[in-house]
């Protein structure tokens, strides 16, 4: 998928360059994890819902993008339209399916979203077929640029940049706006936010939609890297769960750092022992859980 | 101002409040006293809309409250300061105060109202940008009260404000209640410390086993050792 390193260098120079490039590839991969994990983490932290449909929303983002591109919508408009459409679908799911389950314990919405993900995948198979499609990298973002250690695909840099913009935007929203203040307070103490006049049900709705929208954007961004298939949300959801566990359930900073870390671990492992790459993620999780069971930034006893 | 008639409440299948009746008039401090588990907290929670299953009539300035969610009751001018100090731990003192304004029409006057709060609560003024959790229990309780008052509510409901707080601060707090009363704030107070509560209150209701068993002026109740012995001694 990315260019082979330049030929003819000394062995040592070659491997250093390769490791440098692989590190960047890991950060790009990690960016996609981050986009999934912040939504998962935000939704869990606020609603105590473990959203097993998050991978399906990711896949839906890729397919909505595929469809929009096929009817001639340009990629830059897709970048705005896809998260809005997937986020809108997320709003409907929260309002109609998840809201009636609040107050019944954590397992009800977990089972519901688990089942929902199968329904969404099956519907996509019916509409788009079982086989996947390749997605072209947008013309402006094709090619590679020299990043000092070698040539790196421009599109991957773009994925990292978009993720960066989303994170800064989210941070400003949470830290600098009244709505963000409500979300930060509501995640810790929903009852006090209610008695201070906040319609918490509406906040939960918006947070769920926001998380799903960002997952959809992640799917769109991943489409040119890996193509689209109906099952594409499965593996990445498992990996995003690892990221939220390693980072600490409910912690956004944790999701970002752990997402990038997991990306780099996968990428570097695949350089030395490709067959171990996916196993390395879970080994990392096991090690983190042994040393720090609540993850990097998790609060102990969140579920109690 | 607040009229509660035949208020019933349930936790699951258990019927915890039975036909509670009480009134609070404008400008009064009314106190609910009684043993732990008598139903005082549940009464406040039911009035604020935090108990799922309730029946009866609760009107505030003529408007029916039951059936409306808590945030709509806040909009009518009700404030509720729960039992355990509910300051939000990760937020600074200033952010906790801002939280008291997020849904209030006073939101546009945020800076002015935070200044006003700082004058009423000098202890908070020094700590505005400190994380709230680093303050003492009494200061946290002060913050919870300040946060409820910043939106200028018409009726303030306080649940056990003195619990677990050092005596100096408790005195300071009850002096504040006196000042607020003079300023026209109406309060419904639940308090274990009966003498202290009756000292500031105009009237009191004695609650036992989920219902009101006695109602008198604070002065009369203060003199009535028998009632105090029967319903309030631990």
Coordinates of C-alpha atoms in Angstrom, one line a residue, chain B:
Chain B
X1 CA -46.1 29.4 46.9
X2 CA -45.5 25.6 47.1
X3 CA -48.5 23.4 47.9
X4 CA -48.1 19.7 48.4
X5 CA -51.3 17.7 48.7
X6 CA -51.5 14.0 49.3
X7 CA -48.1 13.3 47.8
X8 CA -47.3 9.6 47.5
X9 CA -44.1 8.1 46.2
X10 CA -42.7 4.7 45.5
X11 CA -39.3 3.1 45.2
X12 CA -40.1 0.1 43.1
X13 CA -42.9 -1.7 45.0
X14 CA -42.3 0.0 48.3
X15 CA -44.7 2.8 49.1
X16 CA -42.4 5.3 50.8
X17 CA -44.5 8.5 51.1
X18 CA -48.1 8.4 52.1
X19 CA -50.3 11.4 51.6
X20 CA -47.7 14.1 52.5
X21 CA -49.3 17.5 52.8
X22 CA -47.4 20.7 53.3
X23 CA -47.3 24.4 52.3
X24 CA -44.5 26.9 51.9
X25 CA -45.4 30.6 51.6
X26 CA -43.3 33.2 49.9
X27 CA -40.4 34.4 52.1
X28 CA -40.7 31.6 54.6
X29 CA -38.1 29.1 55.8
X30 CA -40.0 25.9 56.4
X31 CA -38.2 22.9 57.9
X32 CA -38.9 19.1 57.6
X33 CA -37.7 17.2 60.7
X34 CA -37.8 13.6 61.6
X35 CA -35.7 10.5 61.9
X36 CA -33.4 9.0 59.3
X37 CA -35.5 7.2 56.7
X38 CA -38.7 9.0 57.7
X39 CA -39.1 10.2 54.1
X40 CA -37.7 13.8 54.2
X41 CA -35.3 13.4 51.4
X42 CA -37.8 11.5 49.3
X43 CA -40.2 14.4 49.8
X44 CA -37.7 16.9 48.4
X45 CA -36.7 14.6 45.6
X46 CA -40.4 14.1 44.6
X47 CA -41.0 17.9 44.6
X48 CA -37.9 18.3 42.3
X49 CA -38.9 15.5 40.0
X50 CA -36.2 12.9 40.8
X51 CA -38.5 10.1 41.9
X52 CA -40.0 8.1 39.0
X53 CA -43.3 7.1 40.6
X54 CA -45.3 9.7 42.4
X55 CA -49.0 10.7 42.7
X56 CA -51.0 13.5 44.3
X57 CA -50.8 17.2 43.7
X58 CA -47.8 19.4 43.9
X59 CA -48.3 23.0 42.7
X60 CA -45.7 25.8 42.6
X61 CA -47.1 29.3 42.1
X62 CA -50.3 27.6 40.8
X63 CA -48.6 25.3 38.3
X64 CA -48.8 21.6 38.6
X65 CA -45.3 20.0 39.0
X66 CA -46.0 16.2 39.0
X67 CA -45.5 14.7 35.6
X68 CA -42.9 17.3 34.5
X69 CA -39.2 16.5 34.4
X70 CA -36.7 18.0 36.8
X71 CA -35.3 20.5 34.3
X72 CA -38.7 22.0 33.7
X73 CA -39.2 22.5 37.5
X74 CA -35.8 24.3 37.6
X75 CA -37.1 26.6 34.9
X76 CA -40.1 27.5 37.1
X77 CA -37.7 28.6 39.8
X78 CA -37.1 25.6 42.0
X79 CA -33.6 24.8 43.2
X80 CA -32.5 21.6 45.0
X81 CA -29.3 21.0 46.8
X82 CA -29.0 17.3 47.4
X83 CA -27.8 15.5 50.5
X84 CA -24.3 14.5 49.6
X85 CA -22.4 17.5 48.3
X86 CA -22.8 17.3 44.6
X87 CA -20.0 19.5 43.4
X88 CA -18.6 18.1 40.2
X89 CA -15.2 16.9 41.0
X90 CA -13.2 17.4 37.8
X91 CA -14.4 21.0 37.4
X92 CA -13.0 24.2 38.9
X93 CA -15.0 26.3 41.4
X94 CA -15.8 28.8 38.6
X95 CA -17.0 26.0 36.2
X96 CA -19.2 24.6 39.0
X97 CA -20.8 28.1 39.3
X98 CA -21.1 28.4 35.5
X99 CA -22.9 25.1 35.6
X100 CA -25.5 26.7 37.8
X101 CA -26.3 29.2 34.9
X102 CA -26.2 27.0 31.8
X103 CA -29.9 26.7 31.7
X104 CA -30.8 29.9 33.3
X105 CA -32.0 33.1 31.5
X106 CA -29.3 34.8 33.7
X107 CA -26.7 33.2 31.6
X108 CA -25.9 36.4 29.8
X109 CA -24.9 38.1 33.1
X110 CA -22.5 35.3 34.0
X111 CA -19.5 37.5 34.9
X112 CA -21.6 39.8 37.0
X113 CA -23.3 36.9 38.8
X114 CA -20.0 35.2 39.5
X115 CA -18.7 38.4 41.0
X116 CA -21.9 38.7 43.1
X117 CA -21.4 35.1 44.4
X118 CA -17.8 35.9 45.2
X119 CA -19.0 38.7 47.5
X120 CA -21.5 36.6 49.3
X121 CA -19.1 33.6 49.6
X122 CA -15.6 35.0 50.3
X123 CA -14.3 31.5 50.8
X124 CA -15.1 30.7 47.2
X125 CA -13.8 34.0 45.9
X126 CA -10.2 33.0 46.8
X127 CA -10.6 29.6 45.1
X128 CA -12.4 30.3 41.9
X129 CA -9.8 28.6 39.6
X130 CA -9.0 25.8 42.0
X131 CA -10.4 22.3 41.3
X132 CA -13.5 22.0 43.5
X133 CA -12.5 18.6 44.9
X134 CA -9.5 20.1 46.6
X135 CA -11.7 22.1 49.0
X136 CA -12.9 21.0 52.4
X137 CA -16.3 19.4 52.9
X138 CA -17.8 22.6 54.2
X139 CA -16.4 24.7 51.3
X140 CA -17.8 22.2 48.9
X141 CA -21.2 22.5 50.5
X142 CA -20.9 26.3 50.3
X143 CA -20.2 25.9 46.6
X144 CA -23.2 23.6 46.1
X145 CA -25.4 26.3 47.7
X146 CA -23.8 29.1 45.8
X147 CA -24.3 27.2 42.5
X148 CA -28.0 26.8 43.3
X149 CA -28.4 30.4 44.3
X150 CA -26.6 31.9 41.3
X151 CA -29.6 31.5 39.0
X152 CA -31.9 33.4 41.5
X153 CA -34.3 30.6 42.2
X154 CA -37.6 31.4 43.9
X155 CA -37.6 28.4 46.2
X156 CA -34.5 26.7 47.5
X157 CA -34.7 23.1 48.8
X158 CA -31.8 22.0 50.9
X159 CA -31.2 18.5 52.1
X160 CA -29.0 18.1 55.3
X161 CA -26.7 21.1 54.6
X162 CA -24.9 20.7 57.9
X163 CA -24.1 17.0 57.6
X164 CA -20.4 16.2 58.1
X165 CA -19.3 19.8 58.2
X166 CA -17.2 21.5 60.9
X167 CA -19.2 23.6 63.4
X168 CA -17.6 26.9 62.4
X169 CA -18.8 26.5 58.9
X170 CA -22.2 25.3 60.0
X171 CA -22.7 28.5 61.9
X172 CA -21.6 30.5 58.9
X173 CA -24.0 28.7 56.7
X174 CA -27.0 29.3 59.0
X175 CA -26.1 32.9 59.3
X176 CA -26.2 33.0 55.5
X177 CA -29.7 31.4 55.6
X178 CA -30.8 34.3 57.9
X179 CA -29.4 36.8 55.4
X180 CA -31.0 35.1 52.5
X181 CA -34.4 35.1 54.3
X182 CA -34.1 38.8 54.9
X183 CA -33.4 39.2 51.2
X184 CA -36.7 37.4 50.4
X185 CA -35.5 33.9 49.5
X186 CA -37.9 31.1 50.3
X187 CA -36.5 27.9 51.7
X188 CA -37.6 24.3 52.4
X189 CA -35.0 22.8 54.6
X190 CA -34.4 19.2 55.7
X191 CA -32.0 19.1 58.7
X192 CA -31.0 16.6 61.3
X193 CA -29.7 19.3 63.7
X194 CA -33.2 20.1 65.0
X195 CA -32.3 23.0 67.3
X196 CA -30.3 24.7 64.6
X197 CA -33.0 24.2 62.0
X198 CA -35.8 25.5 64.2
X199 CA -33.6 28.5 65.1
X200 CA -33.9 29.8 61.5
X201 CA -37.2 28.3 60.4
X202 CA -40.7 29.9 60.7
X203 CA -42.6 26.6 60.7
X204 CA -41.8 23.0 60.7
X205 CA -43.4 19.7 59.7
X206 CA -42.5 16.5 61.6
X207 CA -42.3 13.6 59.2
X208 CA -42.4 10.0 60.4
X209 CA -42.8 6.7 58.4
X210 CA -43.5 8.5 55.2
X211 CA -46.2 10.9 56.4
X212 CA -46.6 14.2 58.2
X213 CA -47.4 13.6 61.8
X214 CA -47.2 17.0 63.3
X215 CA -47.1 20.6 62.1
X216 CA -46.3 23.7 64.2
X217 CA -44.5 27.0 64.3
X218 CA -40.7 26.6 64.9
X219 CA -40.9 28.3 68.2
X220 CA -43.6 26.0 69.5
X221 CA -41.8 22.9 68.3
X222 CA -38.6 24.1 69.9
X223 CA -40.4 24.2 73.2
X224 CA -42.1 20.9 72.7
X225 CA -39.6 18.4 74.2
X226 CA -42.2 15.5 73.9
X227 CA -42.5 15.7 70.1
X228 CA -38.8 16.1 69.7
X229 CA -38.2 13.1 71.8
X230 CA -40.8 11.0 70.1
X231 CA -39.9 11.7 66.4
X232 CA -36.5 13.2 66.2
X233 CA -34.2 11.5 68.8
X234 CA -31.9 9.1 67.2

